[in-house]
C-alpha positions as YAML, in Angstrom:
chain: A
units: angstrom
residues:
- id: 1
  name: UNK
  ca: [0.00, 0.00, 0.00]
- id: 2
  name: UNK
  ca: [1.36, 3.42, -0.95]
- id: 3
  name: UNK
  ca: [2.36, 5.76, 1.85]
- id: 4
  name: UNK
  ca: [2.30, 9.50, 1.73]
- id: 5
  name: UNK
  ca: [5.61, 11.04, 0.73]
- id: 6
  name: UNK
  ca: [7.13, 14.47, 0.23]
- id: 7
  name: UNK
  ca: [7.72, 15.38, -3.43]
- id: 8
  name: UNK
  ca: [11.45, 16.07, -3.97]
- id: 9
  name: UNK
  ca: [12.41, 19.46, -5.41]
- id: 10
  name: UNK
  ca: [14.34, 19.82, -8.67]
- id: 11
  name: UNK
  ca: [17.40, 20.70, -6.58]
- id: 12
  name: UNK
  ca: [17.10, 17.41, -4.66]
- id: 13
  name: UNK
  ca: [16.59, 15.41, -7.85]
- id: 14
  name: UNK
  ca: [19.61, 17.08, -9.44]
- id: 15
  name: UNK
  ca: [21.70, 16.29, -6.37]
- id: 16
  name: UNK
  ca: [20.47, 12.69, -6.62]
- id: 17
  name: UNK
  ca: [21.57, 12.52, -10.27]
- id: 18
  name: UNK
  ca: [24.95, 14.06, -9.43]
- id: 19
  name: UNK
  ca: [25.52, 11.62, -6.54]
- id: 20
  name: UNK
  ca: [25.69, 14.39, -3.95]
- id: 21
  name: UNK
  ca: [23.17, 12.91, -1.47]
- id: 22
  name: UNK
  ca: [23.82, 10.67, 1.49]
- id: 23
  name: UNK
  ca: [22.90, 7.00, 1.11]
- id: 24
  name: UNK
  ca: [19.82, 7.57, 3.26]
- id: 25
  name: UNK
  ca: [18.63, 10.58, 1.23]
- id: 26
  name: UNK
  ca: [19.29, 8.78, -2.06]
- id: 27
  name: UNK
  ca: [17.30, 5.75, -0.88]
- id: 28
  name: UNK
  ca: [14.38, 7.99, 0.10]
- id: 29
  name: UNK
  ca: [14.26, 9.66, -3.31]
- id: 30
  name: UNK
  ca: [14.60, 6.32, -5.11]
- id: 31
  name: UNK
  ca: [11.55, 5.07, -3.16]
- id: 32
  name: UNK
  ca: [9.53, 8.14, -4.17]
- id: 33
  name: UNK
  ca: [10.58, 7.71, -7.81]
- id: 34
  name: UNK
  ca: [9.39, 4.10, -7.79]
- id: 35
  name: UNK
  ca: [6.01, 5.03, -6.30]
- id: 36
  name: UNK
  ca: [5.20, 8.32, -8.06]
- id: 37
  name: UNK
  ca: [5.13, 8.44, -11.87]
- id: 38
  name: UNK
  ca: [5.21, 12.26, -12.00]
- id: 39
  name: UNK
  ca: [8.44, 12.32, -9.96]
- id: 40
  name: UNK
  ca: [9.88, 9.59, -12.20]
- id: 41
  name: UNK
  ca: [9.09, 11.71, -15.27]
- id: 42
  name: UNK
  ca: [10.73, 14.78, -13.75]
- id: 43
  name: UNK
  ca: [13.85, 12.82, -12.79]
- id: 44
  name: UNK
  ca: [14.06, 11.37, -16.30]
- id: 45
  name: UNK
  ca: [13.83, 14.83, -17.85]
- id: 46
  name: UNK
  ca: [16.53, 16.26, -15.59]
- id: 47
  name: UNK
  ca: [18.78, 13.28, -16.28]
- id: 48
  name: UNK
  ca: [18.29, 13.43, -20.05]
- id: 49
  name: UNK
  ca: [18.60, 17.18, -20.33]
- id: 50
  name: UNK
  ca: [21.52, 17.87, -18.03]
- id: 51
  name: UNK
  ca: [23.85, 14.88, -17.61]
- id: 52
  name: UNK
  ca: [27.38, 15.93, -18.70]
- id: 53
  name: UNK
  ca: [28.02, 12.91, -20.94]
- id: 54
  name: UNK
  ca: [31.23, 14.20, -22.52]
- id: 55
  name: UNK
  ca: [32.86, 15.02, -19.21]
- id: 56
  name: UNK
  ca: [31.72, 11.74, -17.67]
- id: 57
  name: UNK
  ca: [33.13, 9.56, -20.42]
- id: 58
  name: UNK
  ca: [36.37, 11.43, -21.20]
- id: 59
  name: UNK
  ca: [38.49, 9.79, -18.45]
- id: 60
  name: UNK
  ca: [37.12, 6.32, -19.22]
- id: 61
  name: UNK
  ca: [37.69, 6.60, -22.95]
- id: 62
  name: UNK
  ca: [41.22, 7.91, -22.52]
- id: 63
  name: UNK
  ca: [42.21, 5.00, -20.26]
- id: 64
  name: UNK
  ca: [40.23, 2.03, -21.59]
- id: 65
  name: UNK
  ca: [41.69, -0.35, -24.22]
- id: 66
  name: UNK
  ca: [39.96, 0.41, -27.51]
- id: 67
  name: UNK
  ca: [39.79, -3.20, -28.77]
- id: 68
  name: UNK
  ca: [38.25, -4.44, -25.51]
- id: 69
  name: UNK
  ca: [35.64, -1.67, -25.54]
- id: 70
  name: UNK
  ca: [34.65, -2.41, -29.11]
- id: 71
  name: UNK
  ca: [34.25, -6.11, -28.28]
- id: 72
  name: UNK
  ca: [32.08, -5.32, -25.27]
- id: 73
  name: UNK
  ca: [29.88, -2.90, -27.20]
- id: 74
  name: UNK
  ca: [29.45, -5.33, -30.09]
- id: 75
  name: UNK
  ca: [28.17, -7.96, -27.65]
- id: 76
  name: UNK
  ca: [25.30, -5.74, -26.48]
- id: 77
  name: UNK
  ca: [22.12, -6.61, -28.41]
- id: 78
  name: UNK
  ca: [20.78, -3.83, -30.58]
- id: 79
  name: UNK
  ca: [17.66, -2.15, -29.26]
- id: 80
  name: UNK
  ca: [14.47, -2.83, -31.25]
- id: 81
  name: UNK
  ca: [13.20, 0.02, -33.38]
- id: 82
  name: UNK
  ca: [9.84, 0.02, -31.64]
- id: 83
  name: UNK
  ca: [8.78, -0.87, -28.11]
- id: 84
  name: UNK
  ca: [6.79, -4.16, -27.92]
- id: 85
  name: UNK
  ca: [3.08, -3.55, -27.50]
- id: 86
  name: UNK
  ca: [3.11, -5.39, -24.18]
- id: 87
  name: UNK
  ca: [5.70, -3.07, -22.63]
- id: 88
  name: UNK
  ca: [4.11, 0.04, -21.02]
- id: 89
  name: UNK
  ca: [5.89, 3.36, -21.33]
- id: 90
  name: UNK
  ca: [6.34, 3.68, -17.58]
- id: 91
  name: UNK
  ca: [8.06, 0.28, -17.44]
- id: 92
  name: UNK
  ca: [10.72, 1.56, -19.84]
- id: 93
  name: UNK
  ca: [11.08, 4.70, -17.76]
- id: 94
  name: UNK
  ca: [11.49, 2.57, -14.62]
- id: 95
  name: UNK
  ca: [14.26, 0.56, -16.30]
- id: 96
  name: UNK
  ca: [16.05, 3.80, -17.18]
- id: 97
  name: UNK
  ca: [15.71, 5.21, -13.67]
- id: 98
  name: UNK
  ca: [16.70, 1.91, -12.08]
- id: 99
  name: UNK
  ca: [19.86, 1.73, -14.16]
- id: 100
  name: UNK
  ca: [20.62, 5.37, -13.42]
- id: 101
  name: UNK
  ca: [20.22, 4.87, -9.68]
- id: 102
  name: UNK
  ca: [22.33, 1.70, -9.76]
- id: 103
  name: UNK
  ca: [25.17, 3.45, -11.54]
- id: 104
  name: UNK
  ca: [25.09, 6.33, -9.05]
- id: 105
  name: UNK
  ca: [25.15, 4.05, -6.02]
- id: 106
  name: UNK
  ca: [27.95, 1.91, -7.45]
- id: 107
  name: UNK
  ca: [29.93, 4.96, -8.56]
- id: 108
  name: UNK
  ca: [30.34, 3.66, -12.14]
- id: 109
  name: UNK
  ca: [29.82, 5.35, -15.49]
- id: 110
  name: UNK
  ca: [26.40, 5.10, -17.16]
- id: 111
  name: UNK
  ca: [26.64, 2.26, -19.67]
- id: 112
  name: UNK
  ca: [25.44, 1.97, -23.25]
- id: 113
  name: UNK
  ca: [22.16, 0.31, -22.27]
- id: 114
  name: UNK
  ca: [21.15, 3.33, -20.16]
- id: 115
  name: UNK
  ca: [22.20, 5.88, -22.76]
- id: 116
  name: UNK
  ca: [20.23, 3.96, -25.40]
- id: 117
  name: UNK
  ca: [16.93, 5.37, -24.16]
- id: 118
  name: UNK
  ca: [18.19, 8.84, -25.09]
- id: 119
  name: UNK
  ca: [19.60, 7.87, -28.49]
- id: 120
  name: UNK
  ca: [17.98, 10.94, -29.99]
- id: 121
  name: UNK
  ca: [20.85, 13.05, -28.61]
- id: 122
  name: UNK
  ca: [22.89, 11.99, -31.61]
- id: 123
  name: UNK
  ca: [20.02, 11.86, -34.08]
- id: 124
  name: UNK
  ca: [20.18, 13.99, -37.18]
- id: 125
  name: UNK
  ca: [16.85, 15.67, -36.41]
- id: 126
  name: UNK
  ca: [18.17, 17.42, -33.30]
- id: 127
  name: UNK
  ca: [15.36, 19.97, -33.30]
- id: 128
  name: UNK
  ca: [12.77, 17.22, -33.06]
- id: 129
  name: UNK
  ca: [14.50, 15.71, -30.04]
- id: 130
  name: UNK
  ca: [14.71, 18.93, -28.04]
- id: 131
  name: UNK
  ca: [11.03, 19.57, -28.70]
- id: 132
  name: UNK
  ca: [10.21, 16.12, -27.34]
- id: 133
  name: UNK
  ca: [12.20, 16.78, -24.16]
- id: 134
  name: UNK
  ca: [10.51, 20.16, -23.63]
- id: 135
  name: UNK
  ca: [7.06, 18.62, -24.20]
- id: 136
  name: UNK
  ca: [7.80, 15.97, -21.56]
- id: 137
  name: UNK
  ca: [8.62, 18.71, -19.07]
- id: 138
  name: UNK
  ca: [5.80, 21.12, -19.91]
- id: 139
  name: UNK
  ca: [3.27, 18.29, -19.69]
- id: 140
  name: UNK
  ca: [3.96, 18.26, -15.93]
- id: 141
  name: UNK
  ca: [2.87, 21.89, -15.57]
- id: 142
  name: UNK
  ca: [-0.55, 22.74, -14.17]
- id: 143
  name: UNK
  ca: [-2.24, 26.07, -13.53]
- id: 144
  name: UNK
  ca: [-1.09, 25.73, -9.91]
- id: 145
  name: UNK
  ca: [2.52, 25.39, -11.08]
- id: 146
  name: UNK
  ca: [2.31, 28.92, -12.49]
- id: 147
  name: UNK
  ca: [0.02, 30.43, -9.87]
- id: 148
  name: UNK
  ca: [0.79, 33.82, -8.39]
- id: 149
  name: UNK
  ca: [0.90, 37.44, -9.51]
- id: 150
  name: UNK
  ca: [2.26, 38.52, -12.87]
- id: 151
  name: UNK
  ca: [5.80, 39.98, -12.43]
- id: 152
  name: UNK
  ca: [6.19, 43.69, -13.18]
- id: 153
  name: UNK
  ca: [8.07, 44.83, -16.26]
- id: 154
  name: UNK
  ca: [11.30, 45.39, -14.30]
- id: 155
  name: UNK
  ca: [11.20, 41.88, -12.87]
- id: 156
  name: UNK
  ca: [10.44, 40.41, -16.29]
- id: 157
  name: UNK
  ca: [13.44, 42.22, -17.79]
- id: 158
  name: UNK
  ca: [15.67, 40.95, -14.97]
- id: 159
  name: UNK
  ca: [14.55, 37.36, -15.63]
- id: 160
  name: UNK
  ca: [15.13, 37.72, -19.37]
- id: 161
  name: UNK
  ca: [18.65, 39.11, -18.93]
- id: 162
  name: UNK
  ca: [20.45, 35.77, -18.32]
- id: 163
  name: UNK
  ca: [18.68, 34.29, -21.36]
- id: 164
  name: UNK
  ca: [20.07, 37.08, -23.55]
- id: 165
  name: UNK
  ca: [23.59, 36.51, -22.22]
- id: 166
  name: UNK
  ca: [23.68, 32.74, -22.62]
- id: 167
  name: UNK
  ca: [21.86, 32.41, -25.94]
- id: 168
  name: UNK
  ca: [22.87, 35.63, -27.68]
- id: 169
  name: UNK
  ca: [19.28, 36.87, -27.65]
- id: 170
  name: UNK
  ca: [17.75, 40.30, -27.40]
- id: 171
  name: UNK
  ca: [14.51, 39.75, -25.52]
- id: 172
  name: UNK
  ca: [12.42, 42.47, -23.92]
- id: 173
  name: UNK
  ca: [9.17, 42.01, -21.98]
- id: 174
  name: UNK
  ca: [7.36, 43.53, -24.96]
- id: 175
  name: UNK
  ca: [9.01, 41.10, -27.39]
- id: 176
  name: UNK
  ca: [7.87, 38.01, -25.47]
- id: 177
  name: UNK
  ca: [4.42, 39.29, -24.47]
- id: 178
  name: UNK
  ca: [1.49, 37.23, -25.77]
- id: 179
  name: UNK
  ca: [-1.93, 38.88, -26.18]
- id: 180
  name: UNK
  ca: [-4.35, 37.97, -23.39]
- id: 181
  name: UNK
  ca: [-1.88, 35.54, -21.82]
- id: 182
  name: UNK
  ca: [-0.01, 36.22, -18.56]
- id: 183
  name: UNK
  ca: [3.81, 36.17, -18.43]
- id: 184
  name: UNK
  ca: [4.80, 34.12, -15.39]
- id: 185
  name: UNK
  ca: [8.53, 33.52, -15.44]
- id: 186
  name: UNK
  ca: [11.62, 33.19, -17.63]
- id: 187
  name: UNK
  ca: [14.01, 30.33, -16.94]
- id: 188
  name: UNK
  ca: [17.43, 29.32, -18.19]
- id: 189
  name: UNK
  ca: [17.50, 25.53, -18.56]
- id: 190
  name: UNK
  ca: [19.95, 23.15, -20.22]
- id: 191
  name: UNK
  ca: [19.48, 20.59, -22.98]
- id: 192
  name: UNK
  ca: [22.27, 18.27, -24.10]
- id: 193
  name: UNK
  ca: [24.87, 20.60, -22.61]
- id: 194
  name: UNK
  ca: [23.44, 23.69, -24.31]
- id: 195
  name: UNK
  ca: [21.42, 26.55, -22.78]
- id: 196
  name: UNK
  ca: [17.68, 26.49, -23.34]
- id: 197
  name: UNK
  ca: [15.49, 29.54, -22.74]
- id: 198
  name: UNK
  ca: [11.96, 28.99, -21.47]
- id: 199
  name: UNK
  ca: [9.39, 31.74, -21.03]
- id: 200
  name: UNK
  ca: [6.38, 30.33, -19.19]
- id: 201
  name: UNK
  ca: [2.86, 31.77, -19.43]
- id: 202
  name: UNK
  ca: [-0.57, 31.04, -18.01]
- id: 203
  name: UNK
  ca: [-3.43, 31.26, -20.48]
- id: 204
  name: UNK
  ca: [-6.67, 31.89, -18.54]
- id: 205
  name: UNK
  ca: [-8.55, 29.76, -21.07]
- id: 206
  name: UNK
  ca: [-6.31, 26.71, -21.55]
- id: 207
  name: UNK
  ca: [-3.63, 26.74, -18.86]
- id: 208
  name: UNK
  ca: [0.20, 26.56, -19.13]
- id: 209
  name: UNK
  ca: [1.97, 27.72, -22.29]
- id: 210
  name: UNK
  ca: [5.67, 28.20, -23.02]
- id: 211
  name: UNK
  ca: [7.96, 29.79, -25.58]
- id: 212
  name: UNK
  ca: [11.29, 27.94, -25.73]
- id: 213
  name: UNK
  ca: [14.49, 28.75, -27.64]
- id: 214
  name: UNK
  ca: [17.82, 26.99, -28.28]
- id: 215
  name: UNK
  ca: [20.79, 27.79, -30.49]
- id: 216
  name: UNK
  ca: [20.61, 26.01, -33.83]
- id: 217
  name: UNK
  ca: [22.63, 25.99, -37.03]
- id: 218
  name: UNK
  ca: [20.06, 23.92, -38.93]
- id: 219
  name: UNK
  ca: [19.06, 26.96, -40.97]
- id: 220
  name: UNK
  ca: [15.82, 28.94, -41.38]
- id: 221
  name: UNK
  ca: [12.52, 27.04, -41.27]
- id: 222
  name: UNK
  ca: [9.03, 28.44, -41.66]
- id: 223
  name: UNK
  ca: [6.52, 27.68, -38.87]
- id: 224
  name: UNK
  ca: [5.11, 24.17, -38.71]
- id: 225
  name: UNK
  ca: [2.66, 22.46, -36.38]
- id: 226
  name: UNK
  ca: [2.81, 19.18, -34.47]
- id: 227
  name: UNK
  ca: [1.17, 17.54, -31.46]
- id: 228
  name: UNK
  ca: [3.15, 16.31, -28.45]
- id: 229
  name: UNK
  ca: [1.92, 14.99, -25.10]
- id: 230
  name: UNK
  ca: [-1.62, 16.17, -25.86]
- id: 231
  name: UNK
  ca: [-0.44, 19.74, -26.61]
- id: 232
  name: UNK
  ca: [-0.05, 21.71, -29.81]
- id: 233
  name: UNK
  ca: [3.45, 22.83, -30.80]
- id: 234
  name: UNK
  ca: [4.31, 25.49, -33.35]
- id: 235
  name: UNK
  ca: [8.02, 25.50, -34.22]
- id: 236
  name: UNK
  ca: [10.29, 27.46, -36.50]
- id: 237
  name: UNK
  ca: [13.92, 28.58, -36.80]
- id: 238
  name: UNK
  ca: [16.14, 31.29, -38.23]
- id: 239
  name: UNK
  ca: [19.85, 31.20, -38.99]
- id: 240
  name: UNK
  ca: [20.95, 31.03, -35.35]
- id: 241
  name: UNK
  ca: [18.11, 29.76, -33.14]
- id: 242
  name: UNK
  ca: [15.24, 27.29, -33.05]
- id: 243
  name: UNK
  ca: [11.93, 28.26, -31.42]
- id: 244
  name: UNK
  ca: [8.84, 26.44, -30.21]
- id: 245
  name: UNK
  ca: [5.55, 27.61, -28.71]
- id: 246
  name: UNK
  ca: [3.75, 24.84, -26.82]
- id: 247
  name: UNK
  ca: [0.39, 24.87, -25.09]
- id: 248
  name: UNK
  ca: [-3.09, 23.39, -24.78]
- id: 249
  name: UNK
  ca: [-4.86, 25.95, -26.99]
- id: 250
  name: UNK
  ca: [-6.33, 24.87, -30.33]
- id: 251
  name: UNK
  ca: [-4.04, 24.49, -33.31]
- id: 252
  name: UNK
  ca: [-5.45, 27.58, -35.01]
- id: 253
  name: UNK
  ca: [-5.04, 29.73, -31.91]
- id: 254
  name: UNK
  ca: [-1.51, 28.47, -31.25]
- id: 255
  name: UNK
  ca: [-0.56, 29.19, -34.85]
- id: 256
  name: UNK
  ca: [-1.89, 32.73, -34.61]
- id: 257
  name: UNK
  ca: [-0.11, 33.38, -31.30]
- id: 258
  name: UNK
  ca: [3.14, 31.97, -32.64]
- id: 259
  name: UNK
  ca: [2.96, 34.15, -35.73]
- id: 260
  name: UNK
  ca: [2.68, 37.23, -33.54]
- id: 261
  name: UNK
  ca: [5.59, 36.10, -31.33]
- id: 262
  name: UNK
  ca: [7.74, 35.27, -34.36]
- id: 263
  name: UNK
  ca: [7.37, 38.81, -35.61]
- id: 264
  name: UNK
  ca: [8.47, 40.35, -32.30]
- id: 265
  name: UNK
  ca: [11.28, 38.11, -31.07]
- id: 266
  name: UNK
  ca: [14.60, 39.53, -32.31]
- id: 267
  name: UNK
  ca: [17.95, 37.78, -32.11]
...
């Protein structure tokens, strides 16, 4: 029977991923992860978006015998292209989290089987992968997540400042304002070792909405529409950045809002 537990903060989950907790604290969070799917999803996002893979593997790769590594990797069965119908999505997530926790407790590097679940990091369609990661995270937002007063213009500008610095943007409160939708906060996140800007809003009609931006050299792309995690996503890019607007509003309304934002956001 499930017992009531305290939901870990992002800071605690990040410390868990980084192996900075005591054995007792790590065991507590692992128990919560196994019992609460929303916490498992948040831990998976933080692990996929922020783990420093290059730094983690550099010492191993410089010291390990190349021939032996290649033999070991060749012996690992290839992952199927599609998940069997009998395997629920949460079961796969549990396997990922279990392997992650095991590697942290043992103090060993994350192996190829764990990294396989995030194979999109090296996929050619990088923009598609980052949109999937953002959708996973935004799907956890509720109106309560973004409750509270709307920050004043000065506070909005202060929150946007770090985004400008890290991503080479030029964002003002006016540039990111959406008609009839409340600005709530601007965050600097990280995806695959690169800064990711997120401006979160609360639409009084449909709930959470977000404008997200990453650096991209994929070239200009006109706006397109897709559906992820039950939300509509409008995405586009210019010569230096990729953008996405995600929310629960109808496709037509999201497209119209994105068109207005696209015309105001300068980089």
